[in-house]
Amino acid sequence: MKIFSIKYWGLALLLLCFNNSTIKAQVGLCPSNLDFELGDFTGWEARWGSGTNALPLPNIGIVAGRHTIISAATAGLDPYGGFPTICPNGSNYSVKLGNNQTGNQAESISYTYTIPAGLTSFSMLFHYAVVFQDPNHTPAAQPRFRARIIDVATGLPLNCVNFDFIASANLPGFQPSPIGGGVWYKDWTPVSINLSAYIGSTIRLEFVTNDCTQGGHFGYAYLDVNTNCSGVISGNFICPGDTAITLTAPFGFQGYEWYSDATFTSTLSTTQTLYVNPLPAVGTIYPIVVTPYVGFGCRDTLYAVIDVGATPAADAGPDQIICNNQAVQIGTLPNPAYSYAWTPAGQVSPSATIANPFASVVTPTPVEFIVDVTDIVTGCKAQDTTYISAVFVDTAMAVNGQTTYCTGSASPGILSVNNTLVAVQWYDGLTPIPGATGFAYQPTASGNYWAQVQQGGCTDSTRTVSFNIGITPTSVAGPDANICANQSIQIGGPPNAAHSYAWAPASQVSNATISDPQAWVNDGTPVQFIVRTTDIASGCYSQDTMYITGRLVDTSLSVTGKTLYCTGDANPGVLSVSNALVGVQWYNGAIPIPGATGFIYQPIVSGNYWAEVQQNGCTDSSRTVSFTINTTPVSNAGPDGNICANATIQIGAPSAPGLNYSWTPAAQVSNPAIADPQAWVNDGTPLQFIVRTTDPATGCYSQDTTYVTGRVVDTALFVSGKTGYCVGDPAAGSLSVNPGHTAVQWYNGAAPLPGATANTFTPTVTGNYWALLQQFGCSDSTITTAFAIHAMPVVGFTPSSDTGCVTRNSFLFTNNSSNPEGAAMTYLWRFSDGSTQTLTDAVRTFMTVGNYAVKLITTTEFGCADSTGLTTVHVLPNGVADFRWDSICVNRPSLFHNLSDEKGSTQVNYSWNLNNGGPILNVKDPGMVTYNTPGVVDVTLTLTALGCENDPNIIVKKVQCNVSKSGTRYTTITVPEGAKRFIHARDSIGQNFQWQPMVQLSNYHARYSEFTAVNDVLYQIFISDKHTCVTVDTLQMLVLKKPGYYLPTAFTPNGDGLNDIARPYLVGMKSLVSFSVFNRWGNRIFYSQQEGKGWDGRFNGNPQASGVYVWILEFLDNSNKKVTEKGTITLIR
């Protein structure tokens, strides 16, 4: 077990190495770096391999990312288990073995050690935490972790320290990771073993991790070993000044059992710690039995032997004065039995945990360096202090002007230092500048400039300022020029490899980054060309300019009409150029068109047309315009025709290959996409049919038209009245057609009706009716109309009763309705309260008193409906029981009040069960009632109304019988004489307060009151609750009259107005000098010289955490002597 909050063996060993001493295991300590506190793997053998579970692993050596030292300063939480990656035993360093990468990796570390033969006892405590994936492979292929101690002589692992965890979802003690992915983890777990039986023997501590051997899943572990190997109980040494001790066993075990002596007969504690007060005699033995979690070690007995520890020697060294840029060694030679802790830790190096670090000072204020020395074995502590002051040299340096500029700049940079310095020497880099010893210096070349300065006997350096002074180059753009607009000319001058070039406009030169590009213009406007020449090394640059003017040819080309059209188009395309040109030649592609030299040209075939034109001594080309001219096909819709409206006729003509056809209206031809489809009409109106013939290759098309006229039979069918009805309906329907037909025949479905040849017909049975008609030599049929003719239902019902109680009634109405047709029926029950039901037999409960009428309406599935007359049922009233009672305290009479609502019932009876040991009371109001026992009782009131005897109304209420609560004595409060202090009573038992005696308080009838410290007072607080029960609490107030000071040991700045401020009180003293508060790191977080002002638990407006803080109080006594007091105060949130 790690006995102390910080482990020091590594530090002690390191210091022994500095002294070239022989390294041996100190009594009480483990062997060198067994606990990793050197921050490396010194003394450990690291191995690694791939795809194997066989031990030992084949390769020796530390592999980064697989053998990892974890520092407490940078440790975090494991991403899968959320537990700390540093062992919670107080370590500075722990180890991570393996990682969360796959690839069938395997790693191990081992430590081999011979336990010295001269020891009387030797034990070891190590800790581990495990994370691995469960891929559900065979056990031999799963990720795993092994931890064991081996007796090297036999090669066998020791009992209780031989763990082999193979990844599995049901592995005891492991939990699933909250982020999923089949990952399981086990938090830090301790393993303790007594190795006294192996003194003089050689043992090996070994840890091994393996990924799955198939390469797809990982496994890794965290490890640590405690520093003390003489016993795993801490706190067993009595140090000077101790009045009590606390014995602490290793953390992480499932059970602890402390005993008073080796007889194991008296159990003192079952927690990790045992507090012993008064101090026990030296040599006293306290055994403790530690029980690990199942499967993680063996039950073990540890012994705490009480011993005496001496105060260690603490020496911080003498006070010193140094230059501010120097460091001085403080402290003394190290003692390997001690651990060291310096503050402020940030101003010592190389470590704040060695005996003699180097100290540095960063402010003019003297710095107090404090060393805390702890005996590693006994835990006894000591402290010493030294002050280091620093002389600071003024190293301020000013820069006026630019630090980066080119030759000829108007603002070159000048450096200067303070003219109070004793000596100055200016440097460029590491080279002193001859003669540059003044307070100001102006660089003349590029360099890194600084000054070495002297003051107060110390030498220091200013900051370094870099100067970059470049040479400005010369730019050459060349002379102005005139060219044809479609030509180019070379501009600029010869190139220089040390320079870069940038031309504008960049879009009108062949290469804008060379010294002499080709340039051109697009019109007759003079164009300015600017070259910017830059020295590549320094960035310095210059510019030059030239102008180029262009001679232009008018190459504009106009197009009138279409460029894509079919033969015969009314708007063919025409091309034209300016008539101011000197010469014109028209081209189709690359071929000149013979004779086409005019300003206008009209193409007659498809092609790409442009003109070569001349003007101002220059020749140029117009743009090219593409023409596409296609042949138009011929359409033929055929001659006009006459047909019966329900017949078809072929229209159009035979198709031609390669053409597409489209007819309208498309809905009245058999195929609108062929040349000669079948067509029809729906009535006698002549219908125009249009065919559009299209050449799909060119899109050219034409149209033709034909008319088809239909001979139409009048098939109009008229319905008079209903088509669906019940027998006897006066609105029964009939069918008819218009007169003027050659012949009429009526049908029911597919059957002609004999003799039904008139224009009108009335159906008498259910069926589907239509007529076949002849007219104009054509035959056609009407639409079909369905008739449904149905029988009426016979309606009736019987009620179950004609009366009921309003709070419990259920009337059943039995349906007796029938239908001679056998059709399905639906039902609608109507009640006079406005409600309805649609069940076959109605069940109805009425919620209010009254007479209710009932009516049944029956409807067949065909809508034939009939109803009954009205039947009446009667509902009688029932009352509602209720009562209240006065507040009750035991052995005091209280009154119950009947609050029942009788709802107008003509007769009501009452029955009370007060549950107080008395009889049932058959009265309306029971009078005064007394209870003798505190608690909750059920009181029952039964109300029975006339007509509702089977449904009495019963109410049961829980009645609280209260009793006065026990008084309590508050913690005694001490207040300096003349001071004031807010005090209060508890608020959990009542609302009314009375303080006795009525002296030295600001209010005697409130929970809160302000106490004035005159004399000691023992207060009684009488607290009454809402039931008039009275509780008496007591509070002893003591007044501090002895001269001196008073400061509480704890305060609670929670804003409740009580004990929110930690302020000192002076009694019989002259005045306050200062009051300061410091946090655990020695930082002052509160300071005041004002008497009566205290600390509110904040620093810079931020609330500070709960914990112990150090205070320093300075005041003047009556003889004007300055007194300084120190102490601690606990902040509680």
mmCIF file of C-alpha atoms in Angstrom, residues 25-29 230:
data_model
loop_
_atom_site.group_PDB
_atom_site.id
_atom_site.type_symbol
_atom_site.label_atom_id
_atom_site.label_comp_id
_atom_site.label_asym_id
_atom_site.label_seq_id
_atom_site.Cartn_x
_atom_site.Cartn_y
_atom_site.Cartn_z
ATOM 1 C CA ALA A 25 16.528 -1.124 0.508
ATOM 2 C CA GLN A 26 15.890 1.068 3.533
ATOM 3 C CA VAL A 27 13.925 -0.589 6.309
ATOM 4 C CA GLY A 28 10.279 0.098 5.636
ATOM 5 C CA LEU A 29 10.783 0.877 1.947
ATOM 6 C CA SER A 230 7.413 -3.280 5.886
#
